């Protein structure tokens, strides 16, 4: 475990194949690490290796690995494939134990590439070196500034320059991905959605470090609250499932596996030349391991956000609190489609809500059946007092609050007021307001700042809540099996 | 038909129940209309009626309807329910033919409200007046500035003021909605997503003008290219289906009907006190009428955007062109899930793509099987030349272009270059780039400016394409039945 730790928390990094030429992989990686060092995010030593330079971008540069002043904790290699095994051998002699090989030209090209990769693994093993890659995008850890994302930083559209690959802020969601291209797209998505990242690993050909070990590591990583995995096929499926089963005891794992249909599987086989395997077999294995499976990138992060912010639900009985009847119906539709139970509030809970109505706290035309419809005549107070009752109700395991902000009685203080009621209660609450205008966006952001995941549609809120009950169910199952303590 | 036209193109509007008091419905409506008049968007005459004022917000105000200088083309009523039939009677005497009744307190409250609504309808009928409402949000037509959206214009969050109910720009998507609350949420969504609106109608209790008539009107409306309908239940189902069937001959209709599950139906019945009816009956009727059904707000507008920008597909054989293998697989997964055919390119099309490879125009490691994976080594030229071949291919009915922008070889000129190839070709092209960062957002916007709908996930792009093939199928069916000419 300690060995993997240095991939994310190195005291020193060497870029092997550092280049003066902007656009070159070895230049971009050095540039980003140097920037992170200058900003004080990366606090370790930074070295570069290039036979023809003594200094690049202000970083002291050594002609060869053997001339480095000390063994770097982490080496990032961006040199032609045929030189990589030799470089790793030199690093091993120096005492480096963690290497990221960005370079392609190994098993993914077949033929001699396969042999070269075998040679690479052998050399690494000889020295006890752990390898990420080859043929990968590598590692991103916003907390420590380890960042090997070499793709263009800025690009133009119509003469205007934009950040092309924005990095997410530090946070509690970790992602490991078989596809580098999809991985950077996910980072871009997270950055735009203001989701925080703990660790990101694109492991490419997984010649050494693979999914199972990464999952084990992330399970033990204090900063990671949710583990996300993108795969197209599994190398060592049994190990993966076993690692997942262990990890799920402490934190949720969400898997997005492409190739869920026959056509998708055919496409995956044609592209990765790997046996993608039957999707239903994966599905059963995921379920057995307590993995939450999602079907697309939006769902991946909707679910991750909920799991990183809210406690799992103790059951599937969900209440929906809304000011829009139609939106309430949509939430209920999606909850039922996802196997949730629409909490039956009849009895004490309904009685307490009726009392609010008698007292004039919620509108007389409100419906106190689930979904509870406070109608367009609602105000903040009606939401607060209703949510209080739902959170105290013994027949409710989680609450979706749909507050369409347009109605006159709702104010921008609603998030604070609701948060005050829900904070510290061991029952998940997720939020929804429909709209993409500036108020709707700011309203949802305010909820998230306060720790409540917020969604732009009832269906996405219901999807998120379903993941919270799914993880709750897994935990209950494991509890009953004596695998965890409450 | 002419009667409904004046709801959207009136030469004069009177606000009955105009108020001096900000926040009051009769104030907000007058304020917005006055603003639109001052901006030159609303070009007609504007009158106000209030017994106690001679001027409100700079608008000449009359003590009673009978004192208005002439019959307004359109009257918007926001006075207590019990006075509404009398006001409509006065308007009828004056000669007004189009009235929007915003006021609630009619059939939706039951009992005396039902009787009052019957009385209202009778009075209107007597004068040949067409009514929208009562109990509704009313009408929005960005082109002419008719806007009865009375909900708060601005709201605060943490001391900062935001536009609370942004209006979409003029455009070609029309929406009619049973739910006012959901309707305004949709407007907010459209505004944020920069989707253009032709006509919006929240018809409330549909005492007179209902879905069927509105669909007939929008079918004949030159500005409307796609008709969207949100319903929870149908008043006159047979009329609706017949109107839809007629409209679909000239433009697509997309319906979002909540209450698609048992729990949702129960909730809808409890809330609207209407017989929601069995969902499968609706489903079959929609299909027969050639209506495209969607399940949530995101899908509603994803589909609307595609249908408003691109021609329907002549068949279901879709090609996917990508630089990310995983994203390609996801698109194929979703296409297959939605009953599309993954175009088999073997033969001439593959041969032409192979030729590009031999010429060094597309990367040697590219896969020319569908999904065509140009890999991270692609550049703009590879996309342009491949798309050209796919659009010319006799075995391809539509193309999804997934261009993950992060790779070094792609530039901000790709949208223009691809548009040049695709423009004028009678085959739909939809676009996708994953990411929520500023570049991804700007990249997608650029495609949309050029007329190509762009989506942030392969699944959403596939959903949009499936709607284009669905509408193509409907058109083909109607063609074969001799109902339309090619």
PDB file of N, CA, C and O in Angstrom, chain B residues 100-138:
ATOM      1  N   UNK B 100     -57.197  35.960 -21.847  1.00  0.00           N
ATOM      2  CA  UNK B 100     -56.440  35.045 -20.987  1.00  0.00           C
ATOM      3  C   UNK B 100     -56.875  35.313 -19.547  1.00  0.00           C
ATOM      4  O   UNK B 100     -56.770  36.443 -19.072  1.00  0.00           O
ATOM      5  N   UNK B 101     -57.376  34.291 -18.884  1.00  0.00           N
ATOM      6  CA  UNK B 101     -57.782  34.449 -17.490  1.00  0.00           C
ATOM      7  C   UNK B 101     -56.710  33.817 -16.600  1.00  0.00           C
ATOM      8  O   UNK B 101     -56.585  32.590 -16.519  1.00  0.00           O
ATOM      9  N   UNK B 102     -55.925  34.669 -15.962  1.00  0.00           N
ATOM     10  CA  UNK B 102     -54.874  34.205 -15.067  1.00  0.00           C
ATOM     11  C   UNK B 102     -55.485  33.737 -13.735  1.00  0.00           C
ATOM     12  O   UNK B 102     -55.071  32.724 -13.174  1.00  0.00           O
ATOM     13  N   UNK B 103     -56.492  34.456 -13.278  1.00  0.00           N
ATOM     14  CA  UNK B 103     -57.099  34.210 -11.962  1.00  0.00           C
ATOM     15  C   UNK B 103     -57.409  32.736 -11.705  1.00  0.00           C
ATOM     16  O   UNK B 103     -57.889  32.027 -12.588  1.00  0.00           O
ATOM     17  N   UNK B 104     -57.160  32.295 -10.480  1.00  0.00           N
ATOM     18  CA  UNK B 104     -57.578  30.977 -10.030  1.00  0.00           C
ATOM     19  C   UNK B 104     -58.862  31.108  -9.246  1.00  0.00           C
ATOM     20  O   UNK B 104     -59.378  32.211  -9.056  1.00  0.00           O
ATOM     21  N   UNK B 105     -59.364  29.948  -8.755  1.00  0.00           N
ATOM     22  CA  UNK B 105     -60.590  29.958  -7.963  1.00  0.00           C
ATOM     23  C   UNK B 105     -61.754  29.425  -8.769  1.00  0.00           C
ATOM     24  O   UNK B 105     -62.914  29.720  -8.493  1.00  0.00           O
ATOM     25  N   UNK B 106     -61.452  28.611  -9.770  1.00  0.00           N
ATOM     26  CA  UNK B 106     -62.499  28.023 -10.609  1.00  0.00           C
ATOM     27  C   UNK B 106     -62.552  26.501 -10.382  1.00  0.00           C
ATOM     28  O   UNK B 106     -62.422  26.065  -9.246  1.00  0.00           O
ATOM     29  N   UNK B 107     -62.686  25.748 -11.439  1.00  0.00           N
ATOM     30  CA  UNK B 107     -62.892  24.306 -11.298  1.00  0.00           C
ATOM     31  C   UNK B 107     -61.856  23.634 -10.392  1.00  0.00           C
ATOM     32  O   UNK B 107     -62.151  22.638  -9.731  1.00  0.00           O
ATOM     33  N   UNK B 108     -60.644  24.189 -10.351  1.00  0.00           N
ATOM     34  CA  UNK B 108     -59.591  23.513  -9.590  1.00  0.00           C
ATOM     35  C   UNK B 108     -59.870  23.485  -8.084  1.00  0.00           C
ATOM     36  O   UNK B 108     -59.280  22.695  -7.358  1.00  0.00           O
ATOM     37  N   UNK B 109     -60.774  24.371  -7.598  1.00  0.00           N
ATOM     38  CA  UNK B 109     -61.091  24.326  -6.160  1.00  0.00           C
ATOM     39  C   UNK B 109     -62.378  23.543  -5.894  1.00  0.00           C
ATOM     40  O   UNK B 109     -62.785  23.360  -4.747  1.00  0.00           O
ATOM     41  N   UNK B 110     -63.007  23.053  -6.976  1.00  0.00           N
ATOM     42  CA  UNK B 110     -64.237  22.273  -6.811  1.00  0.00           C
ATOM     43  C   UNK B 110     -65.407  23.157  -6.403  1.00  0.00           C
ATOM     44  O   UNK B 110     -65.306  24.384  -6.375  1.00  0.00           O
ATOM     45  N   UNK B 111     -66.535  22.497  -6.092  1.00  0.00           N
ATOM     46  CA  UNK B 111     -67.726  23.172  -5.562  1.00  0.00           C
ATOM     47  C   UNK B 111     -68.151  24.383  -6.371  1.00  0.00           C
ATOM     48  O   UNK B 111     -68.384  24.299  -7.591  1.00  0.00           O
ATOM     49  N   UNK B 112     -68.241  25.518  -5.710  1.00  0.00           N
ATOM     50  CA  UNK B 112     -68.723  26.739  -6.371  1.00  0.00           C
ATOM     51  C   UNK B 112     -67.793  27.168  -7.509  1.00  0.00           C
ATOM     52  O   UNK B 112     -68.229  27.828  -8.449  1.00  0.00           O
ATOM     53  N   UNK B 113     -66.525  26.770  -7.396  1.00  0.00           N
ATOM     54  CA  UNK B 113     -65.571  27.093  -8.452  1.00  0.00           C
ATOM     55  C   UNK B 113     -65.981  26.459  -9.774  1.00  0.00           C
ATOM     56  O   UNK B 113     -65.816  27.053 -10.852  1.00  0.00           O
ATOM     57  N   UNK B 114     -66.517  25.252  -9.690  1.00  0.00           N
ATOM     58  CA  UNK B 114     -66.956  24.554 -10.900  1.00  0.00           C
ATOM     59  C   UNK B 114     -68.087  25.324 -11.560  1.00  0.00           C
ATOM     60  O   UNK B 114     -68.089  25.555 -12.779  1.00  0.00           O
ATOM     61  N   UNK B 115     -69.023  25.761 -10.746  1.00  0.00           N
ATOM     62  CA  UNK B 115     -70.171  26.516 -11.264  1.00  0.00           C
ATOM     63  C   UNK B 115     -69.710  27.837 -11.887  1.00  0.00           C
ATOM     64  O   UNK B 115     -70.181  28.241 -12.959  1.00  0.00           O
ATOM     65  N   UNK B 116     -68.757  28.483 -11.212  1.00  0.00           N
ATOM     66  CA  UNK B 116     -68.250  29.759 -11.701  1.00  0.00           C
ATOM     67  C   UNK B 116     -67.570  29.580 -13.063  1.00  0.00           C
ATOM     68  O   UNK B 116     -67.711  30.410 -13.965  1.00  0.00           O
ATOM     69  N   UNK B 117     -66.870  28.478 -13.195  1.00  0.00           N
ATOM     70  CA  UNK B 117     -66.182  28.220 -14.469  1.00  0.00           C
ATOM     71  C   UNK B 117     -67.199  27.975 -15.586  1.00  0.00           C
ATOM     72  O   UNK B 117     -67.015  28.445 -16.717  1.00  0.00           O
ATOM     73  N   UNK B 118     -68.271  27.253 -15.235  1.00  0.00           N
ATOM     74  CA  UNK B 118     -69.323  27.008 -16.237  1.00  0.00           C
ATOM     75  C   UNK B 118     -69.931  28.330 -16.702  1.00  0.00           C
ATOM     76  O   UNK B 118     -70.165  28.554 -17.889  1.00  0.00           O
ATOM     77  N   UNK B 119     -70.146  29.203 -15.731  1.00  0.00           N
ATOM     78  CA  UNK B 119     -70.707  30.527 -16.033  1.00  0.00           C
ATOM     79  C   UNK B 119     -69.755  31.312 -16.946  1.00  0.00           C
ATOM     80  O   UNK B 119     -70.177  31.922 -17.931  1.00  0.00           O
ATOM     81  N   UNK B 120     -68.471  31.245 -16.642  1.00  0.00           N
ATOM     82  CA  UNK B 120     -67.445  31.926 -17.426  1.00  0.00           C
ATOM     83  C   UNK B 120     -67.465  31.458 -18.879  1.00  0.00           C
ATOM     84  O   UNK B 120     -67.447  32.262 -19.825  1.00  0.00           O
ATOM     85  N   UNK B 121     -67.529  30.142 -19.049  1.00  0.00           N
ATOM     86  CA  UNK B 121     -67.512  29.565 -20.392  1.00  0.00           C
ATOM     87  C   UNK B 121     -68.756  30.002 -21.177  1.00  0.00           C
ATOM     88  O   UNK B 121     -68.669  30.340 -22.363  1.00  0.00           O
ATOM     89  N   UNK B 122     -69.860  30.027 -20.472  1.00  0.00           N
ATOM     90  CA  UNK B 122     -71.118  30.417 -21.107  1.00  0.00           C
ATOM     91  C   UNK B 122     -71.051  31.855 -21.635  1.00  0.00           C
ATOM     92  O   UNK B 122     -71.431  32.135 -22.770  1.00  0.00           O
ATOM     93  N   UNK B 123     -70.573  32.742 -20.770  1.00  0.00           N
ATOM     94  CA  UNK B 123     -70.457  34.147 -21.161  1.00  0.00           C
ATOM     95  C   UNK B 123     -69.545  34.288 -22.385  1.00  0.00           C
ATOM     96  O   UNK B 123     -69.850  35.010 -23.345  1.00  0.00           O
ATOM     97  N   UNK B 124     -68.425  33.596 -22.349  1.00  0.00           N
ATOM     98  CA  UNK B 124     -67.463  33.666 -23.446  1.00  0.00           C
ATOM     99  C   UNK B 124     -68.102  33.173 -24.738  1.00  0.00           C
ATOM    100  O   UNK B 124     -67.987  33.811 -25.804  1.00  0.00           O
ATOM    101  N   UNK B 125     -68.798  32.052 -24.631  1.00  0.00           N
ATOM    102  CA  UNK B 125     -69.447  31.460 -25.802  1.00  0.00           C
ATOM    103  C   UNK B 125     -70.446  32.439 -26.415  1.00  0.00           C
ATOM    104  O   UNK B 125     -70.525  32.593 -27.633  1.00  0.00           O
ATOM    105  N   UNK B 126     -71.199  33.072 -25.550  1.00  0.00           N
ATOM    106  CA  UNK B 126     -72.224  34.024 -25.989  1.00  0.00           C
ATOM    107  C   UNK B 126     -71.627  35.086 -26.922  1.00  0.00           C
ATOM    108  O   UNK B 126     -72.214  35.471 -27.925  1.00  0.00           O
ATOM    109  N   UNK B 127     -70.397  35.503 -26.562  1.00  0.00           N
ATOM    110  CA  UNK B 127     -69.762  36.582 -27.347  1.00  0.00           C
ATOM    111  C   UNK B 127     -68.789  36.061 -28.400  1.00  0.00           C
ATOM    112  O   UNK B 127     -68.119  36.850 -29.063  1.00  0.00           O
ATOM    113  N   UNK B 128     -68.685  34.745 -28.511  1.00  0.00           N
ATOM    114  CA  UNK B 128     -67.696  34.202 -29.454  1.00  0.00           C
ATOM    115  C   UNK B 128     -66.268  34.490 -29.012  1.00  0.00           C
ATOM    116  O   UNK B 128     -65.362  34.636 -29.842  1.00  0.00           O
ATOM    117  N   UNK B 129     -66.067  34.581 -27.697  1.00  0.00           N
ATOM    118  CA  UNK B 129     -64.725  34.842 -27.158  1.00  0.00           C
ATOM    119  C   UNK B 129     -63.976  33.531 -26.960  1.00  0.00           C
ATOM    120  O   UNK B 129     -64.556  32.532 -26.536  1.00  0.00           O
ATOM    121  N   UNK B 130     -62.675  33.520 -27.277  1.00  0.00           N
ATOM    122  CA  UNK B 130     -61.842  32.365 -26.970  1.00  0.00           C
ATOM    123  C   UNK B 130     -61.059  32.658 -25.706  1.00  0.00           C
ATOM    124  O   UNK B 130     -60.454  33.719 -25.571  1.00  0.00           O
ATOM    125  N   UNK B 131     -61.078  31.676 -24.805  1.00  0.00           N
ATOM    126  CA  UNK B 131     -60.462  31.825 -23.480  1.00  0.00           C
ATOM    127  C   UNK B 131     -59.247  30.924 -23.323  1.00  0.00           C
ATOM    128  O   UNK B 131     -59.312  29.736 -23.651  1.00  0.00           O
ATOM    129  N   UNK B 132     -58.169  31.463 -22.806  1.00  0.00           N
ATOM    130  CA  UNK B 132     -57.067  30.618 -22.311  1.00  0.00           C
ATOM    131  C   UNK B 132     -57.122  30.716 -20.792  1.00  0.00           C
ATOM    132  O   UNK B 132     -57.191  31.808 -20.241  1.00  0.00           O
ATOM    133  N   UNK B 133     -57.120  29.572 -20.114  1.00  0.00           N
ATOM    134  CA  UNK B 133     -57.249  29.532 -18.663  1.00  0.00           C
ATOM    135  C   UNK B 133     -58.619  29.019 -18.295  1.00  0.00           C
ATOM    136  O   UNK B 133     -59.230  28.331 -19.093  1.00  0.00           O
ATOM    137  N   UNK B 134     -59.135  29.362 -17.116  1.00  0.00           N
ATOM    138  CA  UNK B 134     -58.504  30.176 -16.065  1.00  0.00           C
ATOM    139  C   UNK B 134     -57.437  29.387 -15.299  1.00  0.00           C
ATOM    140  O   UNK B 134     -57.157  28.260 -15.679  1.00  0.00           O
ATOM    141  N   UNK B 135     -56.912  30.021 -14.253  1.00  0.00           N
ATOM    142  CA  UNK B 135     -55.949  29.361 -13.382  1.00  0.00           C
ATOM    143  C   UNK B 135     -54.707  28.954 -14.160  1.00  0.00           C
ATOM    144  O   UNK B 135     -54.332  27.787 -14.182  1.00  0.00           O
ATOM    145  N   UNK B 136     -54.083  29.920 -14.802  1.00  0.00           N
ATOM    146  CA  UNK B 136     -52.941  29.586 -15.649  1.00  0.00           C
ATOM    147  C   UNK B 136     -51.874  30.672 -15.573  1.00  0.00           C
ATOM    148  O   UNK B 136     -52.073  31.719 -14.971  1.00  0.00           O
ATOM    149  N   UNK B 137     -50.744  30.368 -16.178  1.00  0.00           N
ATOM    150  CA  UNK B 137     -49.658  31.349 -16.280  1.00  0.00           C
ATOM    151  C   UNK B 137     -49.828  32.139 -17.567  1.00  0.00           C
ATOM    152  O   UNK B 137     -49.348  33.249 -17.699  1.00  0.00           O
ATOM    153  N   UNK B 138     -50.489  31.530 -18.545  1.00  0.00           N
ATOM    154  CA  UNK B 138     -50.827  32.258 -19.755  1.00  0.00           C
ATOM    155  C   UNK B 138     -49.875  32.064 -20.911  1.00  0.00           C
ATOM    156  O   UNK B 138     -49.487  30.935 -21.223  1.00  0.00           O
TER     157      UNK B 138
END
